mmCIF file of C-alpha atoms in Angstrom:
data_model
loop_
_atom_site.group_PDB
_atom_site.id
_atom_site.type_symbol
_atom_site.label_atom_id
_atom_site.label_comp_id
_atom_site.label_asym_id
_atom_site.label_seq_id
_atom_site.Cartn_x
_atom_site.Cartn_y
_atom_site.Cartn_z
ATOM 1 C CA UNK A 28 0.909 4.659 -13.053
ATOM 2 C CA UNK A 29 1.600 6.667 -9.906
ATOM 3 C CA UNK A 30 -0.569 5.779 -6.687
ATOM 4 C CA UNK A 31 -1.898 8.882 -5.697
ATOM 5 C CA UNK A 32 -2.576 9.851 -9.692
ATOM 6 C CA UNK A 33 -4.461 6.087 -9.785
ATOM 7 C CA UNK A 34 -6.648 7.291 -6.740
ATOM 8 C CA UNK A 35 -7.771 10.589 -8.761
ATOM 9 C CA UNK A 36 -8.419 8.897 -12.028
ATOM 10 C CA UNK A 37 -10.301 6.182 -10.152
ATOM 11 C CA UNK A 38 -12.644 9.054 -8.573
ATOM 12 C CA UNK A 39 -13.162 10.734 -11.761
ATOM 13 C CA UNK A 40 -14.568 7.537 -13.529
ATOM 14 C CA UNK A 41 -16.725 6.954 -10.428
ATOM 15 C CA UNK A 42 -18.213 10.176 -10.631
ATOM 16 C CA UNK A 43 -18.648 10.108 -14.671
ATOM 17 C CA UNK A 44 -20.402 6.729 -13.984
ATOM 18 C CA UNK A 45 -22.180 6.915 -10.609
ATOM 19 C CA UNK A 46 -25.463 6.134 -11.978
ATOM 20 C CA UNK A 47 -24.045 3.261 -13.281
ATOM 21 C CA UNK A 48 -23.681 -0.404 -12.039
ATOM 22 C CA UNK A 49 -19.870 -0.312 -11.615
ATOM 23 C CA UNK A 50 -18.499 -2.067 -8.839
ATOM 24 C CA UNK A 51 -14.763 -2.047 -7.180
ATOM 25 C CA UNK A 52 -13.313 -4.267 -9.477
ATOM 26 C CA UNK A 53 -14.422 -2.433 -12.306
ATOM 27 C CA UNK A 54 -12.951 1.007 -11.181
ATOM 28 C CA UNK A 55 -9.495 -1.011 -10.343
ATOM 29 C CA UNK A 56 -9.460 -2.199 -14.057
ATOM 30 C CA UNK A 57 -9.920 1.281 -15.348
ATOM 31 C CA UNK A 58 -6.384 2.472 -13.520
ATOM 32 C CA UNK A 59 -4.844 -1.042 -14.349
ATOM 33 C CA UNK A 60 -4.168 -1.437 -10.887
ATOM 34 C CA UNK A 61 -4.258 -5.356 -9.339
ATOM 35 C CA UNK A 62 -8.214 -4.832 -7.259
ATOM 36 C CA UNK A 63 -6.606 -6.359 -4.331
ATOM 37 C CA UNK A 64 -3.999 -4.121 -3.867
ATOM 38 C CA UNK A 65 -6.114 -1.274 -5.289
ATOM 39 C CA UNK A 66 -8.653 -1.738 -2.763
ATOM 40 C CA UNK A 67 -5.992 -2.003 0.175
ATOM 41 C CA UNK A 68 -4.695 1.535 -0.911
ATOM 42 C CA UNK A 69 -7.738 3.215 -1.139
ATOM 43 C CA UNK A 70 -9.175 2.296 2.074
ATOM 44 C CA UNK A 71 -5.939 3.199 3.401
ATOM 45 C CA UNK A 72 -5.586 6.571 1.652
ATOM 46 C CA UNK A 73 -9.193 7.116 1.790
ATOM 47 C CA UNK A 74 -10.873 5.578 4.895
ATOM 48 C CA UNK A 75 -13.134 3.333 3.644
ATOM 49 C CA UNK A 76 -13.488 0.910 1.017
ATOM 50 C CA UNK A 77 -13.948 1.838 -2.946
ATOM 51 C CA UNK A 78 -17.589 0.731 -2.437
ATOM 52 C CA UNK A 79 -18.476 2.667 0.540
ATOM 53 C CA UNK A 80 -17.429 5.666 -1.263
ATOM 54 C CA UNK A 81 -19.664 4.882 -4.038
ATOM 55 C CA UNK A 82 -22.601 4.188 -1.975
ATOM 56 C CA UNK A 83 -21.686 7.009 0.019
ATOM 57 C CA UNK A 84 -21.413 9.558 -2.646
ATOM 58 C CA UNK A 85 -24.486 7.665 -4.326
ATOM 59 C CA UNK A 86 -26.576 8.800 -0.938
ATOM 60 C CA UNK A 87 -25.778 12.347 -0.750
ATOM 61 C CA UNK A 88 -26.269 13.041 -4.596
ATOM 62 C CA UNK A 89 -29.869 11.166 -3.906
ATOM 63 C CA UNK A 90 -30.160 13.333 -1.079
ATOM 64 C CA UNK A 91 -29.908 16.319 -3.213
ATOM 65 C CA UNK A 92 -32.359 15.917 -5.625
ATOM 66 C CA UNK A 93 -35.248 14.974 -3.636
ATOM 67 C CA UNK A 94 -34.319 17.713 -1.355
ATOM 68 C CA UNK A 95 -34.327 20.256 -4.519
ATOM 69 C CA UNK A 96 -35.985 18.506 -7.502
ATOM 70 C CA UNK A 97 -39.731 17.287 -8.220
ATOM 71 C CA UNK A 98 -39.054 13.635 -8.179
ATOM 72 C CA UNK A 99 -40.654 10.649 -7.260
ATOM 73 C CA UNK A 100 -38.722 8.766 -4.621
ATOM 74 C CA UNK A 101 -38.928 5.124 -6.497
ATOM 75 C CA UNK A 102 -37.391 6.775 -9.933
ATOM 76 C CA UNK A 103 -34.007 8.426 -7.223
ATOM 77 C CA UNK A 104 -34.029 4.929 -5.758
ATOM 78 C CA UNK A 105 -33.866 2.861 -9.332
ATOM 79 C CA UNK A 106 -31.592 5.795 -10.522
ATOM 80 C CA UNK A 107 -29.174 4.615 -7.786
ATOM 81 C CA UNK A 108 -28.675 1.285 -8.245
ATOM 82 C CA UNK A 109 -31.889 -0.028 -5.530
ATOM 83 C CA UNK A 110 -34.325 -2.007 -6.843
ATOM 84 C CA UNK A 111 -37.378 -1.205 -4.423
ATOM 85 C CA UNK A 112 -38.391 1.854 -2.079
ATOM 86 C CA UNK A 113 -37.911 -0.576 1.226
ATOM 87 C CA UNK A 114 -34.541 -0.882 0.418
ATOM 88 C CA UNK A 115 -33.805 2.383 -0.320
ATOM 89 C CA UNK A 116 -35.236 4.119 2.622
ATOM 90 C CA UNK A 117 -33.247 1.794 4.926
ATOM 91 C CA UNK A 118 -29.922 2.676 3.174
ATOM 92 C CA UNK A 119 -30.799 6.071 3.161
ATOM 93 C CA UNK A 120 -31.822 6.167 6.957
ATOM 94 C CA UNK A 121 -28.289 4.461 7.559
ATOM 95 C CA UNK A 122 -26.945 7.146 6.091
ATOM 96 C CA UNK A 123 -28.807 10.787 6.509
ATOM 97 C CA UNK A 124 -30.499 9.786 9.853
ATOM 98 C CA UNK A 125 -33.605 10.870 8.144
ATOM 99 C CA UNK A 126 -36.321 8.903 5.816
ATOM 100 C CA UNK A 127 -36.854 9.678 2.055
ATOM 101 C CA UNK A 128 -40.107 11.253 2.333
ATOM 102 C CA UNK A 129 -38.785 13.167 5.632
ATOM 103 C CA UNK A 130 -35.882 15.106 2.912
ATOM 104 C CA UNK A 131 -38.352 15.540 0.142
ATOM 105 C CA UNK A 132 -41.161 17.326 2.660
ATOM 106 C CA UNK A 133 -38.340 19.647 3.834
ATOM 107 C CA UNK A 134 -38.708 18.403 7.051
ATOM 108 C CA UNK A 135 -35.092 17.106 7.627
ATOM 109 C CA UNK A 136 -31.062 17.654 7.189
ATOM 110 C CA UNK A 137 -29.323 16.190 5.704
ATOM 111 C CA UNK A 138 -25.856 14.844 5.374
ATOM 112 C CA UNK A 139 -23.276 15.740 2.557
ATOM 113 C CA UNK A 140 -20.566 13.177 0.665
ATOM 114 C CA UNK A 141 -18.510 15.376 -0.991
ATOM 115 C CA UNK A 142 -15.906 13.993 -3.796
ATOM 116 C CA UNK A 143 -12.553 13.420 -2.949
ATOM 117 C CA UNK A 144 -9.931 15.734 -4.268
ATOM 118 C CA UNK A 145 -6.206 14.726 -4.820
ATOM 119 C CA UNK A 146 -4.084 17.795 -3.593
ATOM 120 C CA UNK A 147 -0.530 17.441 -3.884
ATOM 121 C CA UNK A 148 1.827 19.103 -1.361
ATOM 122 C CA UNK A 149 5.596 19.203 -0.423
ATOM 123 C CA UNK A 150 5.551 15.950 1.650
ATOM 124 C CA UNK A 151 8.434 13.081 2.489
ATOM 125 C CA UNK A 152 11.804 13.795 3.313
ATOM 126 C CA UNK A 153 10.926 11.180 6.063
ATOM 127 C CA UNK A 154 13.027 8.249 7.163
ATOM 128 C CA UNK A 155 10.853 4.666 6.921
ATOM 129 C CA UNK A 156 12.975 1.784 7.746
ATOM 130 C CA UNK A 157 12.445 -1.341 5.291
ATOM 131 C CA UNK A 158 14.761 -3.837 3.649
ATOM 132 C CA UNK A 159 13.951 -6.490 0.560
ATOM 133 C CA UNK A 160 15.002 -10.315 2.038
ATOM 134 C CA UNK A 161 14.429 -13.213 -0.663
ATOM 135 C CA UNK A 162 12.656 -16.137 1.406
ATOM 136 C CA UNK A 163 12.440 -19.580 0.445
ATOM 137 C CA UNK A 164 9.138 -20.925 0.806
ATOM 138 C CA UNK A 165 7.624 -22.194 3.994
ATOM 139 C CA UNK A 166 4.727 -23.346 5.423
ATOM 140 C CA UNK A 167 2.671 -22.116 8.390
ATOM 141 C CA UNK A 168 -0.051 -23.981 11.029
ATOM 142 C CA UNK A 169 -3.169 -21.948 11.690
ATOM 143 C CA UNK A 170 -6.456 -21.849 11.973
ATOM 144 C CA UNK A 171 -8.155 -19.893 8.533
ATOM 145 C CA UNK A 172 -11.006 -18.193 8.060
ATOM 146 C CA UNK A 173 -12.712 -15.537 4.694
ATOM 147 C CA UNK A 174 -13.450 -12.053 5.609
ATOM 148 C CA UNK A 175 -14.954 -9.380 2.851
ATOM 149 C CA UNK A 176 -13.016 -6.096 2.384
ATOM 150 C CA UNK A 177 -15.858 -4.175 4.219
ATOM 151 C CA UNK A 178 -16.227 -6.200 7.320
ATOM 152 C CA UNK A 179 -12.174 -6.983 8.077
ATOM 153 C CA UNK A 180 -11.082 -4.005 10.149
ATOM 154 C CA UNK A 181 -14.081 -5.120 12.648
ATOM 155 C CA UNK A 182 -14.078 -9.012 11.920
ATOM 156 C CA UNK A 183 -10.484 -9.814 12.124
ATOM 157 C CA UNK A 184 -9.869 -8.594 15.784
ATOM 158 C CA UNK A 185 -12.697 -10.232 16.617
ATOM 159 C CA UNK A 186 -11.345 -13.599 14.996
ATOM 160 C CA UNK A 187 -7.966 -13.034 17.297
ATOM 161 C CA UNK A 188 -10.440 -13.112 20.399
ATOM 162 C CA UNK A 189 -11.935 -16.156 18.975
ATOM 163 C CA UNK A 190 -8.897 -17.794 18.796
ATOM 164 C CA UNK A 191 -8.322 -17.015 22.080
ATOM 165 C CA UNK A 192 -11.536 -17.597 24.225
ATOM 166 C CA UNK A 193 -11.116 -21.430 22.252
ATOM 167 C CA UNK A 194 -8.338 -21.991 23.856
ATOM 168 C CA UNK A 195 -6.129 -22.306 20.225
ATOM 169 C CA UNK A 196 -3.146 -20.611 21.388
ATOM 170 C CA UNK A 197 -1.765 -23.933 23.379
ATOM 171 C CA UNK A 198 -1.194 -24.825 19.590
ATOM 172 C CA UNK A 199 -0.859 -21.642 17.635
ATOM 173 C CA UNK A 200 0.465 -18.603 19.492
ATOM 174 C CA UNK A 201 0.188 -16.261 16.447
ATOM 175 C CA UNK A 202 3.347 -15.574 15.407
ATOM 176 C CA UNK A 203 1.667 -14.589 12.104
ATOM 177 C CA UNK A 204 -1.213 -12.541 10.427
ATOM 178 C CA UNK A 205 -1.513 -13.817 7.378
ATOM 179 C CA UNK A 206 -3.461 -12.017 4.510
ATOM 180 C CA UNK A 207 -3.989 -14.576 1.018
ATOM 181 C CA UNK A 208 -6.220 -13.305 -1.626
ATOM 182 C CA UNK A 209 -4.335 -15.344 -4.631
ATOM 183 C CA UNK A 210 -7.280 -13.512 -7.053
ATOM 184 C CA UNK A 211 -6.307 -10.558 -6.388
ATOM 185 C CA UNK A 212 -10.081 -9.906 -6.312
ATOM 186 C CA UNK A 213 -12.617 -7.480 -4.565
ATOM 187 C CA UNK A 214 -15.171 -9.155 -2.729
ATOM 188 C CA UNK A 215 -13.359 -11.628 0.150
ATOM 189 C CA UNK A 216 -9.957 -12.821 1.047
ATOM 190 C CA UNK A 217 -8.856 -15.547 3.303
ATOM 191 C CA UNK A 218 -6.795 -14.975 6.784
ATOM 192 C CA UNK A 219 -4.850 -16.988 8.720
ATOM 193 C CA UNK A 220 -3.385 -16.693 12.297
ATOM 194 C CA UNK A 221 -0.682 -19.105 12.166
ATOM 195 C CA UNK A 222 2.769 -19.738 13.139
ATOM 196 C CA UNK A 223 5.816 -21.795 11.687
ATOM 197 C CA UNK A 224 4.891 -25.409 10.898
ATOM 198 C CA UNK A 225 6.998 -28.153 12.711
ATOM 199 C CA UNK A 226 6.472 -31.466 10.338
ATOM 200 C CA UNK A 227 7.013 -33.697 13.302
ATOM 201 C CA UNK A 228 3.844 -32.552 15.248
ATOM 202 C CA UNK A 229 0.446 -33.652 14.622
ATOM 203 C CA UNK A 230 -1.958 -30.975 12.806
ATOM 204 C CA UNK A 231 -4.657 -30.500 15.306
ATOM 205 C CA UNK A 232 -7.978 -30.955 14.503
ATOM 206 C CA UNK A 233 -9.288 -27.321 13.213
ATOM 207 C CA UNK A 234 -6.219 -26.143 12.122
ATOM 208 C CA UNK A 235 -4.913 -26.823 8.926
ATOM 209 C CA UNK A 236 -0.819 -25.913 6.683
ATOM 210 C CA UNK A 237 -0.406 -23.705 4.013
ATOM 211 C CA UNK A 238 2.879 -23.511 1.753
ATOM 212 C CA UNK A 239 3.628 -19.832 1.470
ATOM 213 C CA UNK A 240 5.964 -19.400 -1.970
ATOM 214 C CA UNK A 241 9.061 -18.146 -2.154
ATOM 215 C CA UNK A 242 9.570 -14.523 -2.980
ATOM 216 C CA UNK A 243 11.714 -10.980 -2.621
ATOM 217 C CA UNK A 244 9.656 -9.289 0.641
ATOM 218 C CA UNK A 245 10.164 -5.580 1.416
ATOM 219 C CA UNK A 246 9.879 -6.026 5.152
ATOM 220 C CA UNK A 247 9.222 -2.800 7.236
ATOM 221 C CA UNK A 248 9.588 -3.444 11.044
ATOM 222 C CA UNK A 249 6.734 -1.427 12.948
ATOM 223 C CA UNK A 250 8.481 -0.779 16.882
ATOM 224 C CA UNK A 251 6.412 0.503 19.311
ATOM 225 C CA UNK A 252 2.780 -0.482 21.280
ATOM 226 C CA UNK A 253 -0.152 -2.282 19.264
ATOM 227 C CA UNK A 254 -1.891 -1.482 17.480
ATOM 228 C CA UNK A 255 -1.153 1.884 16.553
ATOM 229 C CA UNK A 256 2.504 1.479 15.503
ATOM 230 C CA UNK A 257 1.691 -1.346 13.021
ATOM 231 C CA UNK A 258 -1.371 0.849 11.732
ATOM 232 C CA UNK A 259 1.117 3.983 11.126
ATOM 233 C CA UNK A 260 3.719 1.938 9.546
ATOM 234 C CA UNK A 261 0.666 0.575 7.269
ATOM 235 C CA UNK A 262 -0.493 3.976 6.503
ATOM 236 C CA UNK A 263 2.879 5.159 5.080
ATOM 237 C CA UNK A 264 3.168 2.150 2.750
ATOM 238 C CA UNK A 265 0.811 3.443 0.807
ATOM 239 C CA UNK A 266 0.563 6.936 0.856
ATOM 240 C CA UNK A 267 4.175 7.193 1.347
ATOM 241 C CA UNK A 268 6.870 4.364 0.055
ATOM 242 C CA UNK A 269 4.176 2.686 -2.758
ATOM 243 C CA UNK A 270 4.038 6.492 -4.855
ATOM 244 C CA UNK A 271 7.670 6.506 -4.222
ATOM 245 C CA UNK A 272 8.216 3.348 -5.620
ATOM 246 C CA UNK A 273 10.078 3.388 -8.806
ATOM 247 C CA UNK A 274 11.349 -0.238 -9.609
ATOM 248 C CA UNK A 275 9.503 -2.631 -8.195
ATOM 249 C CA UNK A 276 5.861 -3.728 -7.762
ATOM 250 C CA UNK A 277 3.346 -6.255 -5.879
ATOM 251 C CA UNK A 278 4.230 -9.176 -6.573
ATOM 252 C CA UNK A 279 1.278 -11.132 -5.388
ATOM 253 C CA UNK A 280 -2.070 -11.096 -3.191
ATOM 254 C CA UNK A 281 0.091 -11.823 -0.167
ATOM 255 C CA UNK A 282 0.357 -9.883 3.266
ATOM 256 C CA UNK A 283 1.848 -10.954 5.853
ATOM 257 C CA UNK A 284 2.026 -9.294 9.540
ATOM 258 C CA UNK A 285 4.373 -10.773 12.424
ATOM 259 C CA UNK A 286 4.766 -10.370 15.832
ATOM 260 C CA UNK A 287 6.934 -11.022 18.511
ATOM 261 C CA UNK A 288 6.586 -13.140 21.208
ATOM 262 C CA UNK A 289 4.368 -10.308 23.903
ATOM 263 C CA UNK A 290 6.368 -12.254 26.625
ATOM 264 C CA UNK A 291 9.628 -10.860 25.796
ATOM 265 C CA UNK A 292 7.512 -7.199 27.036
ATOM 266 C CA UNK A 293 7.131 -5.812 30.476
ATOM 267 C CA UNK A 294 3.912 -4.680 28.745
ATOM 268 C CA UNK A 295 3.269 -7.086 26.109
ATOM 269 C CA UNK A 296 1.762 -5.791 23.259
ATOM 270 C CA UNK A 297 1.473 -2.188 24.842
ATOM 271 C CA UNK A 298 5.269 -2.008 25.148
ATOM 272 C CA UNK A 299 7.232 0.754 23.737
ATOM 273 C CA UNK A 300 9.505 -1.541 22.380
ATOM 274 C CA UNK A 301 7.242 -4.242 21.104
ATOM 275 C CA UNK A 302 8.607 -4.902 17.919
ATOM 276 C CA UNK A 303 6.267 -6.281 14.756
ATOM 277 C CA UNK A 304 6.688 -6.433 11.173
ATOM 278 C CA UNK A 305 4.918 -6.407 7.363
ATOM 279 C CA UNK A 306 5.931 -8.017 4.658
ATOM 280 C CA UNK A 307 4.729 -7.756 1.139
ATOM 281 C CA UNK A 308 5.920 -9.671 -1.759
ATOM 282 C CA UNK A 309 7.814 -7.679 -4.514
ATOM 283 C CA UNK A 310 9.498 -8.003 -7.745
ATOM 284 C CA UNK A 311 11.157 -6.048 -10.108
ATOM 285 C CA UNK A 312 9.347 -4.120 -13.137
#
């Protein structure tokens, strides 16, 4: 199934089902797309994660109805998928700005979610540098930790700072990002910042190896200052080269970013020339 036809399908069952207790993993199912990878393109397609569209939309259609309708706030809240008031108002208030009661007295505004809508238009044409190499496997050093889907674009720079303030890069510089969610699930995946493992030097305390397998990688390098040129390389893998993508596939719940040595920059990691690459795992159809 094409990407960007997955993404539309996937909004139309959430809307036919929002009052429903469907989760991420069960709108990934629907499009027979792998949830890990389905939930990687939609954020990056879409901005957020599959479930902070659905609690998004969830909010404004609540929104709606006790702004318009004679309703009783607890019977919008259980209608939505919250079990008491309390909890509720305080997702509501996170949202709108603006209490329950507040919307249904006509005292407030409020905010409005509206549906995504695939439009189609005369795109590409562009030139995106990538190549497939076949790598034997290999294992890494690091230091690992699990993230969720919805906290990683926040947690995971603050895990590189970790690493640093500790003191870890005298034995891991971070020549990798490394992204394992074997599951393929939804809810978590596990990250490592790790480099090449040398079998002759001790494994310090903290850190621990992991064999990554062998497989076909289509390897895009990402020149240019962090971290916006990695980001816009990112971007175009999956609204540009995955619906393009004729032959091959994802071959597991791998990602794996890697960096150059920031030394080898007059500006480090704000270089023009820094250089950085991503690496998925493929295989054919």
């Amino acid at each position: 199934m094409e990407w960007m036809k997955a993404i539309g399908n996937a909004v139309e069952y959430i809307e036919a089902h929002i009052t429903e207790n469907i989760s991420a993993e069960d709108v990934a199912k629907q499009v027979h797309i792998s949830p890990f990878y389905f939930q990687k393109g939609f954020q990056m397609l879409c901005g957020y994660t599959v479930t902070e569209y659905i609690r998004s939309r969830r909010m404004a259609l609540a929104a709606g109805e006790l702004a318009t309708e004679d309703v009783r706030i607890i019977d919008v809240a259980v209608k939505y998928g919250y079990d008491s008031p309390d909890s509720f108002t305080k997702a509501f208030y996170r949202f709108h700005g603006v209490t329950p009661s507040m919307v249904q007295k006509g005292h407030a505004m409020i905010n409005a979610f509206a549906p995504l809508k695939i439009k189609l238009s005369l795109e590409g044409g562009y030139k995106m540098n990538y190549t497939f190499k076949k790598k034997d496997s290999f294992t890494v050093i690091g230091v690992r930790k699990k993230f969720s889907y919805a906290e990683a674009p926040t947690a995971i720079p603050a895990f590189w700072e970790e690493h640093a303030e500790k003191g870890r890069q005298q034995y891991v510089h971070g020549m990798f990002g490394i992204n394992i969610d074997e599951s393929r699930g939804f809810d978590e995946f596990e990250y490592l910042i790790a480099d090449v493992y040398n079998p002759a030097a001790d494994v310090p305390e903290g850190f621990t190896t992991v064999v990554i397998p062998a497989f076909t990688w289509a390897v895009f390098p990402c020149p240019g200052p962090m971290p916006d040129a990695l980001a816009d390389v990112n971007s175009k893998i999956f609204s540009e080269w995955l619906p393009a993508l004729k032959d091959y596939e994802f071959a597991a719940g791998y990602c794996i970013e890697m960096y150059d040595d920031p030394g080898n920059y007059p500006k480090g990691v704000s270089d023009e020339n820094y250089y950085t690459e991503i690496w998925i795992p493929v295989k054919k159809k």
